[in-house]
Every structure is written in structure tokens, then in C-alpha cells.
PDB file of C-alpha atoms in Angstrom:
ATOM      1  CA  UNK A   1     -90.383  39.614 199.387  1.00  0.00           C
ATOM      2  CA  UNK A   2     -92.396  41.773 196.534  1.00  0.00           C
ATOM      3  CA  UNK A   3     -90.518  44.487 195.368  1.00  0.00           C
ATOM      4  CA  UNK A   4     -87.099  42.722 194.837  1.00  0.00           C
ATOM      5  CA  UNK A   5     -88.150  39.928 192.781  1.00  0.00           C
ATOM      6  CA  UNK A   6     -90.490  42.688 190.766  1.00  0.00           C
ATOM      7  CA  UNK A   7     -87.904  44.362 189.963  1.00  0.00           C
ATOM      8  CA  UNK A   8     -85.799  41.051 189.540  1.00  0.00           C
ATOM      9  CA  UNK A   9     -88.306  40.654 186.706  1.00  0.00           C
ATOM     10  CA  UNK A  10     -88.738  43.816 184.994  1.00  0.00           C
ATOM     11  CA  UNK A  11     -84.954  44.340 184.999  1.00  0.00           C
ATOM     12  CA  UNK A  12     -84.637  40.779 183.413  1.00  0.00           C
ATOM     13  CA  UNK A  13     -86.681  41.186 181.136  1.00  0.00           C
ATOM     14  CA  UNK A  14     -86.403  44.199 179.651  1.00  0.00           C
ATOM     15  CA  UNK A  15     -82.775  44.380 180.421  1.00  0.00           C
ATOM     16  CA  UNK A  16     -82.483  44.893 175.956  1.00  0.00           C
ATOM     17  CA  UNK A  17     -85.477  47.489 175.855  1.00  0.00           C
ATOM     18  CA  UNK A  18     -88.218  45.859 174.001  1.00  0.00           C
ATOM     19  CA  UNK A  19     -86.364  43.304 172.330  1.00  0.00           C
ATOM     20  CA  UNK A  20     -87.644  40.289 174.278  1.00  0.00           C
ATOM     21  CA  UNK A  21     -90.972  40.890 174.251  1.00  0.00           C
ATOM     22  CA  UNK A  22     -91.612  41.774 170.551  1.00  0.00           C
ATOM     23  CA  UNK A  23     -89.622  38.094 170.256  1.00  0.00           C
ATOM     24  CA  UNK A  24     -91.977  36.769 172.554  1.00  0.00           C
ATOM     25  CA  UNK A  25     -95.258  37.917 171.174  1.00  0.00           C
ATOM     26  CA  UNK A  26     -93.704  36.889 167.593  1.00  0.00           C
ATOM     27  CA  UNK A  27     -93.267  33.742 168.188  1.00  0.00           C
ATOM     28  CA  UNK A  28     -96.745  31.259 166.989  1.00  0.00           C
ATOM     29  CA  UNK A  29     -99.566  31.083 168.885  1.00  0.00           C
ATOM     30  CA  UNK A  30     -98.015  34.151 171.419  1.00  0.00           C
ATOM     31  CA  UNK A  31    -100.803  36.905 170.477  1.00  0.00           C
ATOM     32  CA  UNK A  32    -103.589  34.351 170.668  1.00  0.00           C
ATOM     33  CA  UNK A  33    -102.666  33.430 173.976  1.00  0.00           C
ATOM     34  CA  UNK A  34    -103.232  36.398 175.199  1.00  0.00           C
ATOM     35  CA  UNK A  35    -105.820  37.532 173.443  1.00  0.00           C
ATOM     36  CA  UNK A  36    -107.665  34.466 175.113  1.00  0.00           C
ATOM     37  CA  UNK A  37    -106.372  35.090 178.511  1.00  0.00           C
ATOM     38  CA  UNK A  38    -108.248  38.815 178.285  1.00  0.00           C
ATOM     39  CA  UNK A  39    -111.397  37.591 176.720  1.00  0.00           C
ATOM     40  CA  UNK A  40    -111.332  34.565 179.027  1.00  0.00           C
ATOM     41  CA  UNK A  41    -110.736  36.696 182.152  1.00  0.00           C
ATOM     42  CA  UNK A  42    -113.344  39.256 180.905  1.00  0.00           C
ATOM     43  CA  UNK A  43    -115.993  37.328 180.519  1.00  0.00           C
ATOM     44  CA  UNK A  44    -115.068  35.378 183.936  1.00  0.00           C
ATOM     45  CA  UNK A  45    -115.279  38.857 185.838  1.00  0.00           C
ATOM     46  CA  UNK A  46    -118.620  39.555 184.225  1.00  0.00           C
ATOM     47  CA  UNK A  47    -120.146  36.524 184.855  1.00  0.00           C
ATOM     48  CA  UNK A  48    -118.930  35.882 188.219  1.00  0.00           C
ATOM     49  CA  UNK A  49    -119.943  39.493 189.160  1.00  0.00           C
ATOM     50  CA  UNK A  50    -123.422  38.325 188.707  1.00  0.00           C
ATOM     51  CA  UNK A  51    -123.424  35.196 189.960  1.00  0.00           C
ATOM     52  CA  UNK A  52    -121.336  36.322 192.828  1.00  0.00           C
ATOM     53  CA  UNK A  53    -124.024  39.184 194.012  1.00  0.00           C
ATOM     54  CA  UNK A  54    -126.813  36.594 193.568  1.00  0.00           C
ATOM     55  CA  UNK A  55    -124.923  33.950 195.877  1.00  0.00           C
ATOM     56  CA  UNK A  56    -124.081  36.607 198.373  1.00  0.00           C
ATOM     57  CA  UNK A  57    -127.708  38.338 198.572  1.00  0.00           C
ATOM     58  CA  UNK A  58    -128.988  34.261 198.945  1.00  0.00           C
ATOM     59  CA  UNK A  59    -126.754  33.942 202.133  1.00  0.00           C
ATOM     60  CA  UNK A  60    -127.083  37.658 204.064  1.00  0.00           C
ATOM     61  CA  UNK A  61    -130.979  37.894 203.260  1.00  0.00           C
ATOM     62  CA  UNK A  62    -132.239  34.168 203.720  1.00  0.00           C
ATOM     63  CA  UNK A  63    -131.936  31.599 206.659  1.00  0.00           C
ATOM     64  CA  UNK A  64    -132.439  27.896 205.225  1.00  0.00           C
ATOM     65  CA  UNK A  65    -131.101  24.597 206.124  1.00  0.00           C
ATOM     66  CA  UNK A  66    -127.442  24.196 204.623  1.00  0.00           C
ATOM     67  CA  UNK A  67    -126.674  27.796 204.532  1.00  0.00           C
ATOM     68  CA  UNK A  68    -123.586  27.258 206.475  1.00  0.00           C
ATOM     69  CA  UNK A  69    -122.451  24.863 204.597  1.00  0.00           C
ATOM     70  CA  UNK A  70    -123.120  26.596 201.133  1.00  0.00           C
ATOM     71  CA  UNK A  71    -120.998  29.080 202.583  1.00  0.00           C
ATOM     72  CA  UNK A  72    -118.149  27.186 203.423  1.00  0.00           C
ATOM     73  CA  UNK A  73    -118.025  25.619 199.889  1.00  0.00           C
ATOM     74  CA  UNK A  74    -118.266  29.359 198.699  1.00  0.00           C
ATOM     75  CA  UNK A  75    -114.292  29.275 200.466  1.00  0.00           C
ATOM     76  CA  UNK A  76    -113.577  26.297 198.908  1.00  0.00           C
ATOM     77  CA  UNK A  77    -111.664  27.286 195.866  1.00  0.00           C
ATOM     78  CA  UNK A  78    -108.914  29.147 198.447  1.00  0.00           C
ATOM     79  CA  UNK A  79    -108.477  26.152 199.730  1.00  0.00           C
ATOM     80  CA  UNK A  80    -108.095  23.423 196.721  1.00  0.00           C
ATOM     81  CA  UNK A  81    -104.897  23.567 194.915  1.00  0.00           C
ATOM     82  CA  UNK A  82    -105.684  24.687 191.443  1.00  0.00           C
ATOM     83  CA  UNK A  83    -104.059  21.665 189.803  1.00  0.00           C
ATOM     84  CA  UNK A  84    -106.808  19.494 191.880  1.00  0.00           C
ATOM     85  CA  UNK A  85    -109.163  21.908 190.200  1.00  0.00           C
ATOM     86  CA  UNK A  86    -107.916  21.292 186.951  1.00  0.00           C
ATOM     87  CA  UNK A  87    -108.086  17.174 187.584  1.00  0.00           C
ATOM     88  CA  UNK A  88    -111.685  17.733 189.161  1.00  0.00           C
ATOM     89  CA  UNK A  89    -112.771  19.335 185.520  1.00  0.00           C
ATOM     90  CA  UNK A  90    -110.995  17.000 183.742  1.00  0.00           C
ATOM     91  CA  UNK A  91    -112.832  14.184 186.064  1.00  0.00           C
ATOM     92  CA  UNK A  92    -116.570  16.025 185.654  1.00  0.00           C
ATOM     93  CA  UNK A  93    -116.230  17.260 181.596  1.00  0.00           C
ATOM     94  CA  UNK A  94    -113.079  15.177 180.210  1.00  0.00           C
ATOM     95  CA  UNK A  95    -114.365  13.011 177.003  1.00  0.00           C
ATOM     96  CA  UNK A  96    -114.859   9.662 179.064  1.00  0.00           C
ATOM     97  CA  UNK A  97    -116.922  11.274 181.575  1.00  0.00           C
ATOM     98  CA  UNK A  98    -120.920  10.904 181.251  1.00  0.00           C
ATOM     99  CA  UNK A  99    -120.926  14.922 181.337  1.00  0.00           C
ATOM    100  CA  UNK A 100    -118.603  15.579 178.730  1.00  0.00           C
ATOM    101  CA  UNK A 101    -119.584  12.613 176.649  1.00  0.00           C
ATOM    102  CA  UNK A 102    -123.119  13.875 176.401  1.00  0.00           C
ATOM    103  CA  UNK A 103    -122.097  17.354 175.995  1.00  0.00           C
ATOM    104  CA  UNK A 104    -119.704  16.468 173.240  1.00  0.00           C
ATOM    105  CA  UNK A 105    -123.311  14.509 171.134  1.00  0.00           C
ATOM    106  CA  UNK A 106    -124.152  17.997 170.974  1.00  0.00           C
ATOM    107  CA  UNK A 107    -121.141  19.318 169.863  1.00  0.00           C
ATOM    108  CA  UNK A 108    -119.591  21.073 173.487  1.00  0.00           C
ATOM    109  CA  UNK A 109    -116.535  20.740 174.213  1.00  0.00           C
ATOM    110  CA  UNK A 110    -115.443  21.703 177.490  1.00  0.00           C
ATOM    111  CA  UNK A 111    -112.400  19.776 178.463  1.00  0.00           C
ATOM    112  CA  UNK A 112    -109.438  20.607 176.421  1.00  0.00           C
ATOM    113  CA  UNK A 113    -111.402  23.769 174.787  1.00  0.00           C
ATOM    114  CA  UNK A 114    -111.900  27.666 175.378  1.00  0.00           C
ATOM    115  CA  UNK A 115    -114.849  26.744 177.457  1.00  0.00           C
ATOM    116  CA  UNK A 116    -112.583  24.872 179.822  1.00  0.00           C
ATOM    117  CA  UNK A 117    -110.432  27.770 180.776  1.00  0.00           C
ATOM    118  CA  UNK A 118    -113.477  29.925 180.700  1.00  0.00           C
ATOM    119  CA  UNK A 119    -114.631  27.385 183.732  1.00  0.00           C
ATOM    120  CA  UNK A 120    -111.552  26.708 185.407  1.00  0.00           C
ATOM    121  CA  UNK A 121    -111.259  30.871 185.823  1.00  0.00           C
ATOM    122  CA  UNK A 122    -114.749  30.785 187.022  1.00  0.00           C
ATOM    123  CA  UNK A 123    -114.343  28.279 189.927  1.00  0.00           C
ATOM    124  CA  UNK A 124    -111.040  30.162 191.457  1.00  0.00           C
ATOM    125  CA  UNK A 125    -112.550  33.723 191.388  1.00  0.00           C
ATOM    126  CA  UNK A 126    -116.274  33.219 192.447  1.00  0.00           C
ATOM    127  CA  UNK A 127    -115.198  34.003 196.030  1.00  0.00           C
ATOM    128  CA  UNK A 128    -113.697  37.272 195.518  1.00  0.00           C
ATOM    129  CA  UNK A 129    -117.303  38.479 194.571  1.00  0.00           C
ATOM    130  CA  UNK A 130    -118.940  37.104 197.050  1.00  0.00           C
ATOM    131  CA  UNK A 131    -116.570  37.730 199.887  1.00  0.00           C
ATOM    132  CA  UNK A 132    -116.382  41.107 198.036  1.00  0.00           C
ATOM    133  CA  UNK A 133    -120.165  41.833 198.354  1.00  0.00           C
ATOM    134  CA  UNK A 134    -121.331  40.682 201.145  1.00  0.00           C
ATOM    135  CA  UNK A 135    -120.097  42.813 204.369  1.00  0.00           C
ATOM    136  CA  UNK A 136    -121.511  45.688 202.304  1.00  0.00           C
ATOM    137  CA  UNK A 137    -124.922  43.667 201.950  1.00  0.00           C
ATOM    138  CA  UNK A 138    -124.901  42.729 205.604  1.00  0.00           C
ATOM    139  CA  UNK A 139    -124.128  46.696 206.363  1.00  0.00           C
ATOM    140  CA  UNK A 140    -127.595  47.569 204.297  1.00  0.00           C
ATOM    141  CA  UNK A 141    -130.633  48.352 206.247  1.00  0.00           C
ATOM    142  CA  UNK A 142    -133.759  46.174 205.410  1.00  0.00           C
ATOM    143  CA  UNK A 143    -135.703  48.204 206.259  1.00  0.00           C
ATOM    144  CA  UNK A 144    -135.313  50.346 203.017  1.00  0.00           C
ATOM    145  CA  UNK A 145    -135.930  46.870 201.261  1.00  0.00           C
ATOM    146  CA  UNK A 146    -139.845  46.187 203.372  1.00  0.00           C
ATOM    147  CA  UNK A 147    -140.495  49.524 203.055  1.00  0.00           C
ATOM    148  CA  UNK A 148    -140.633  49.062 198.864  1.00  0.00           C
ATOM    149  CA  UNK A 149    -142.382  45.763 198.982  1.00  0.00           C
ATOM    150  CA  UNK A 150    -144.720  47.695 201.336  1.00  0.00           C
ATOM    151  CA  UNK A 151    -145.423  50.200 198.877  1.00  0.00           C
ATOM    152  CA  UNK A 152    -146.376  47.434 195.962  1.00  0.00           C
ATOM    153  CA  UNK A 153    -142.464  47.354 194.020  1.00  0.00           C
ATOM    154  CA  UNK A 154    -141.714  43.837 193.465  1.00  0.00           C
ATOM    155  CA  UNK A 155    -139.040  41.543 194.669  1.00  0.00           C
ATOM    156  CA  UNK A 156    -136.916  41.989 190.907  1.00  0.00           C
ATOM    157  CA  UNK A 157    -137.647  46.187 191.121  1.00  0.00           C
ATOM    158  CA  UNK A 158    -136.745  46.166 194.841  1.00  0.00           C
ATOM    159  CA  UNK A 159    -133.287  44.427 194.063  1.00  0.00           C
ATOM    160  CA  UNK A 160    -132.273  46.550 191.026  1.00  0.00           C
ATOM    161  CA  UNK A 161    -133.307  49.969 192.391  1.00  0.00           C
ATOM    162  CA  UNK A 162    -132.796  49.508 195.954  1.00  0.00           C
ATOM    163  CA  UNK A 163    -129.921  47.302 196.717  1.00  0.00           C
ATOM    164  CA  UNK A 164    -127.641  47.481 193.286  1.00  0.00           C
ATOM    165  CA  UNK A 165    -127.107  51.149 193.397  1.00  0.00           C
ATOM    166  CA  UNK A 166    -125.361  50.764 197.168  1.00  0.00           C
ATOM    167  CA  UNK A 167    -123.861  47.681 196.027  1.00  0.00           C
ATOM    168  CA  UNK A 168    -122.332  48.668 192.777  1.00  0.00           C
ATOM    169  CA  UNK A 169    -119.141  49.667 193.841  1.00  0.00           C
ATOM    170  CA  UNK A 170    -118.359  46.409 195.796  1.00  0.00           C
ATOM    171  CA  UNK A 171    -119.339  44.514 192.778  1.00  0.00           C
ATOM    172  CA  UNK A 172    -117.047  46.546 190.694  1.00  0.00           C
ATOM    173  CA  UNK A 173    -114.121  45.863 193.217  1.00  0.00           C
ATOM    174  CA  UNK A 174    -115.122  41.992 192.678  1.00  0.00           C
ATOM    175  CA  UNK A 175    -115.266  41.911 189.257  1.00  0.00           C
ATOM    176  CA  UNK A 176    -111.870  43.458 189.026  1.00  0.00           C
ATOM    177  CA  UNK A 177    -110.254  41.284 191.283  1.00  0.00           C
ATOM    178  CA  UNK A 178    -111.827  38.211 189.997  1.00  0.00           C
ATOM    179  CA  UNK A 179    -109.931  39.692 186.568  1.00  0.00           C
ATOM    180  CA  UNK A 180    -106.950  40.280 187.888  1.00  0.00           C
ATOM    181  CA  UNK A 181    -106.837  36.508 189.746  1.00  0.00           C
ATOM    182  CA  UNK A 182    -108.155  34.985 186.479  1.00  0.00           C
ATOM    183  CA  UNK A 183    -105.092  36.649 184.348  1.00  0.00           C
ATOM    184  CA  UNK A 184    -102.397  34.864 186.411  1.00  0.00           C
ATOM    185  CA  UNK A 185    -104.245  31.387 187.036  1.00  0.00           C
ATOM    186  CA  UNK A 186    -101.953  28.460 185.832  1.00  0.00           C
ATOM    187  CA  UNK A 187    -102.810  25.425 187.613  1.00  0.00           C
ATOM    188  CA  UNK A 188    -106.022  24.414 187.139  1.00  0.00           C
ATOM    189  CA  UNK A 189    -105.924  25.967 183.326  1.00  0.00           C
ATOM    190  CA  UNK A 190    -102.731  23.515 182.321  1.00  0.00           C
ATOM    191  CA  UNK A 191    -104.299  20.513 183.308  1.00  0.00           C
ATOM    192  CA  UNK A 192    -108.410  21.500 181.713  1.00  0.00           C
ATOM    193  CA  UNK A 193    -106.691  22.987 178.221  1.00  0.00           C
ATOM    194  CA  UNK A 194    -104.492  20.119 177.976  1.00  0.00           C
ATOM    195  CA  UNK A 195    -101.749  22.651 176.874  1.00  0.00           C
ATOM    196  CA  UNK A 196    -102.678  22.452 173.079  1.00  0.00           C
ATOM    197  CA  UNK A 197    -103.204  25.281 170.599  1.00  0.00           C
ATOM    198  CA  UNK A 198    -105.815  27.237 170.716  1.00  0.00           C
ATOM    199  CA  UNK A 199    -106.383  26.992 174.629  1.00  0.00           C
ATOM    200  CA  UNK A 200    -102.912  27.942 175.400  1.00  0.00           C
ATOM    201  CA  UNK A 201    -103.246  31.305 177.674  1.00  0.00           C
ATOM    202  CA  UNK A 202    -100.633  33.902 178.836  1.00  0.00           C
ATOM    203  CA  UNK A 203     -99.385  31.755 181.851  1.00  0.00           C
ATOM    204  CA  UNK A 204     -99.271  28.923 180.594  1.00  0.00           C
ATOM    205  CA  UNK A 205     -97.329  30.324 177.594  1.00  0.00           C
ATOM    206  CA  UNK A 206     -94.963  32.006 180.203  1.00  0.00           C
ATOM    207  CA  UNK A 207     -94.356  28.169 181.503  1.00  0.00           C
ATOM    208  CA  UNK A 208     -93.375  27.022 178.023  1.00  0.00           C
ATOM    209  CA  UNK A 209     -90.974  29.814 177.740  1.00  0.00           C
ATOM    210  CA  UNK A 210     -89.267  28.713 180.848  1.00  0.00           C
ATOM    211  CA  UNK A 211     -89.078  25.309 179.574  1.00  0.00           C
ATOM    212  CA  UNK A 212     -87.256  26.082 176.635  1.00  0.00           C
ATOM    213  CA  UNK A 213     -84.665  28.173 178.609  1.00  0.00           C
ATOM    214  CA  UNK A 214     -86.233  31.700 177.076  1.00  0.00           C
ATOM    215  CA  UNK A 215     -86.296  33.694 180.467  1.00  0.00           C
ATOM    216  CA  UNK A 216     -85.999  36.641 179.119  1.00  0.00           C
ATOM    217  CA  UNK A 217     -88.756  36.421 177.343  1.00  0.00           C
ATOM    218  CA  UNK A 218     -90.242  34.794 180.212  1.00  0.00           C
ATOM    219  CA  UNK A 219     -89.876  37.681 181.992  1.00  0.00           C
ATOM    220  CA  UNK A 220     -90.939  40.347 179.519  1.00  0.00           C
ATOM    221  CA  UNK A 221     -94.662  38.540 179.302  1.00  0.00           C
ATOM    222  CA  UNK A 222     -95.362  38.392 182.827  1.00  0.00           C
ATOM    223  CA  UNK A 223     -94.164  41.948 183.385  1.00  0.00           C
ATOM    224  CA  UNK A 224     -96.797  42.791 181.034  1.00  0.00           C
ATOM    225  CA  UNK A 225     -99.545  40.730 182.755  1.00  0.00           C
ATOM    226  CA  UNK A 226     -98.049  42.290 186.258  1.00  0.00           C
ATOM    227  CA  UNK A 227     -98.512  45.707 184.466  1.00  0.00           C
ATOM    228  CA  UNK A 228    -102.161  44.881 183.311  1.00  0.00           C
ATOM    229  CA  UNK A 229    -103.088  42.839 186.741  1.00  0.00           C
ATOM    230  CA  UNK A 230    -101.098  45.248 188.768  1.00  0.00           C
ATOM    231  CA  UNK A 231    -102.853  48.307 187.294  1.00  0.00           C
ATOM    232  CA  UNK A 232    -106.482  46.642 188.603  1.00  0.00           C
ATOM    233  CA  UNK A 233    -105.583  46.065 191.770  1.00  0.00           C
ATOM    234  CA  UNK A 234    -104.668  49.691 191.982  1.00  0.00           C
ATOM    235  CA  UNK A 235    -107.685  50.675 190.682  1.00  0.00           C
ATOM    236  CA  UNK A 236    -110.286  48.460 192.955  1.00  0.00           C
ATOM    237  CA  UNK A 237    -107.841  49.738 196.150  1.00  0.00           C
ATOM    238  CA  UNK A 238    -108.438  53.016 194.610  1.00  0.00           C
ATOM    239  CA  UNK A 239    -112.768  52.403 194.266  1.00  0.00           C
ATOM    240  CA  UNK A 240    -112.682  51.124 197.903  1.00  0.00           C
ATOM    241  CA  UNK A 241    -111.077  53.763 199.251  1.00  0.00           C
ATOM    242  CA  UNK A 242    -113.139  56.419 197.620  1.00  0.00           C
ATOM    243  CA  UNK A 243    -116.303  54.400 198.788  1.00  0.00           C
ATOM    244  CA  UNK A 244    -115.305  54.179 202.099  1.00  0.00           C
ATOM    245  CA  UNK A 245    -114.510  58.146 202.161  1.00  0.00           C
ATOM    246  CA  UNK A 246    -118.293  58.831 200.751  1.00  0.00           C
ATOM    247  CA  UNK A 247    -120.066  56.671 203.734  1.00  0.00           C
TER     248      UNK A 247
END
């Protein structure tokens, strides 16, 4: 079910060496596309590896009314297709909405911009940081935590020199996932960028290829973003393992 379309791939598309995918990143708009797609997925693993460790310490260390349910919308984006993630965008920061109309007085632009793939690869990958981050915070002792507040260290200096060190590599292994998942994300991207210049990522460029009949070119981009995707997945199995061999 993996291997044999893989190789399905890679054979098609580099069948004539390196011929289809130097046409491929020739053609217009093919190099921006993917530069976006890195940046893009970049800054959504950074982000989302803070975020994600803040939600996750928020649900293992406090007990409040609606934590159960702020977990279950944590699960959420497994669950929603990612085209109804791209229509919800559209619906909350399109141009007619109130949101987007009074970010765009300012000058924002969300829907239909950089800044609406930047959110739409946000919303899919926040759980793989959280989900990521917090069996490892749950396995922590708090006692180590009260025994610095004891001694005078406040909550902030507790958190960054206590609990980060141990959780550091499970944030890692987050981040990288949420960067690999981000790379490949089509559905909710198509429908938020509109599929217009200058928001047009790897994927979505893959899709246009297919449209026009160009499979082998097809194939030669997404064996590179298997290649780059592929290659952190190996490395976070690779982290996890090692951590696991330390405790």
C-alpha cells in the first residue's frame, strides 16, 4: 500500500533522469511555490511548537471548567476535512466577512494571501504538538516544579529551566511533524489562496500539473517533497527513539 505506489512515483517521474523536474521547476511561478511552501511550513512548525507546548502545559497542569472540551477541539482538525477548513477561513477572513473586512482597512490580507496559507497550515498541525508534548508532560514529576516555587524561582523561571529542558525533545519531534504535515497540505490551502499567484504552494502546484496532463512532472515534484517530508519523519522517529533509550 506504501512502497509500491512510492516507487510507482519515483520511477515515473524520474523515469528521464532529471529531465522532468528541471521542466517542472522552470516553468513560472514553480520556484516560488516552493519557496513559499518551506517558509510557510517553517514558520508554521515554529509557531505551533510554541503554541502547542503552551496549550498542552494549560491542560496536564490545570483543572478548570471546559478543559475537556478544549481538549477535544484540540482533535478537531483530524477530524474536519481540510477543504471544510479551507471554506471555514474563507467564511471567518474572506473580504465580505466583518473579520477580513476590518482587517483589510488596515491593510491585512488574509484570505487569498501568504497569511492565509500560513493559517490554514497552522490549524491542521497544532495537534501534532500538543498530542506530541503532552504524555511526556503528564510523565514529569511536580514535584521538581513546587520544589522551585518553594525556593522563590518564579512561575516564567520554573517553566524555562525546569520543564523545557525535559520537554525539548518532544517539542522538537512536534515541530518536525507539524513541518512535514504542513508541506503536503492541499485542501484547506486551495480553497484560502484561491489558487492565484503568489499563494500558489508545492501541492497545489503538483494539482495543476495533473490538470494539464504533465504527470511526469507531477511526479518528479512530489518525489522531492516525499524526499524532504520523508527525510523528517526519519529524523523525529530517529529523536524519539534516542529519547526513549536515554530514560
Amino acid at each position: 500500500m506504501i512502497v509500491l505506489p512510492l516507487i510507482a512515483v519515483i520511477t515515473r517521474g524520474f523515469s528521464n533522469g532529471l529531465a522532468a523536474l528541471t521542466s517542472a521547476l522552470s516553468a513560472p511561478g514553480a520556484i516560488e511555490a516552493l519557496r513559499l511552501t518551506l517558509i510557510a511550513a517553517a514558520a508554521t512548525a515554529l509557531l505551533n511548537a510554541i503554541f502547542g507546548t503552551l496549550l498542552a502545559y494549560v491542560l496536564v497542569r490545570f483543572r478548570f471548567p471546559g478543559r475537556t472540551l478544549l481538549s477535544a477541539i484540540v482533535d478537531l482538525p483530524f477530524a474536519i476535512p481540510t477543504l471544510v477548513t479551507g471554506v471555514m477561513l474563507v467564511a471567518l477572513y474572506g473580504p465580505a466577512s466583518p473579520i477580513g473586512g476590518m482587517l483589510g482597512a488596515y491593510g491585512i490580507k488574509v484570505a487569498f494571501a501568504p497569511l492565509g496559507v500560513l493559517l490554514a497550515m497552522l490549524f491542521v498541525t497544532l495537534p501534532f504538538v500538543v498530542r506530541t508534548v503532552q504524555p511526556v508532560l503528564s510523565e514529569l514529576d511536580p514535584a521538581e516544579e513546587e520544589a522551585s516555587f518553594s525556593l522563590g524561582a518564579g512561575a516564567w523561571t520554573t517553566f524555562v529551566r525546569i520543564v523545557l529542558p525535559a520537554l525539548r525533545p518532544a517539542i522538537t519531534a512536534g515541530a518536525l511533524l507539524a513541518f512535514a504535515r504542513a508541506l503536503g497540505e492541499f485542501g484547506a490551502i486551495v480553497v484560502i489562496s484561491g489558487n492565484i499567484p503568489g499563494t500558489l504552494t508545492a501541492p497545489v502546484y503538483i494539482f495543476q500539473l495533473v490538470n494539464q496532463f504533465r504527470f511526469e512532472e507531477a511526479a518528479a515534484i512530489a518525489t522531492l517533497l516525499f524526499a524532504i517530508s520523508g527525510s523528517v519523519v526519519l529524523g523525529t522517529e530517529w529523536l524519539i527513539r534516542t529519547k526513549r533509550s536515554e530514560s
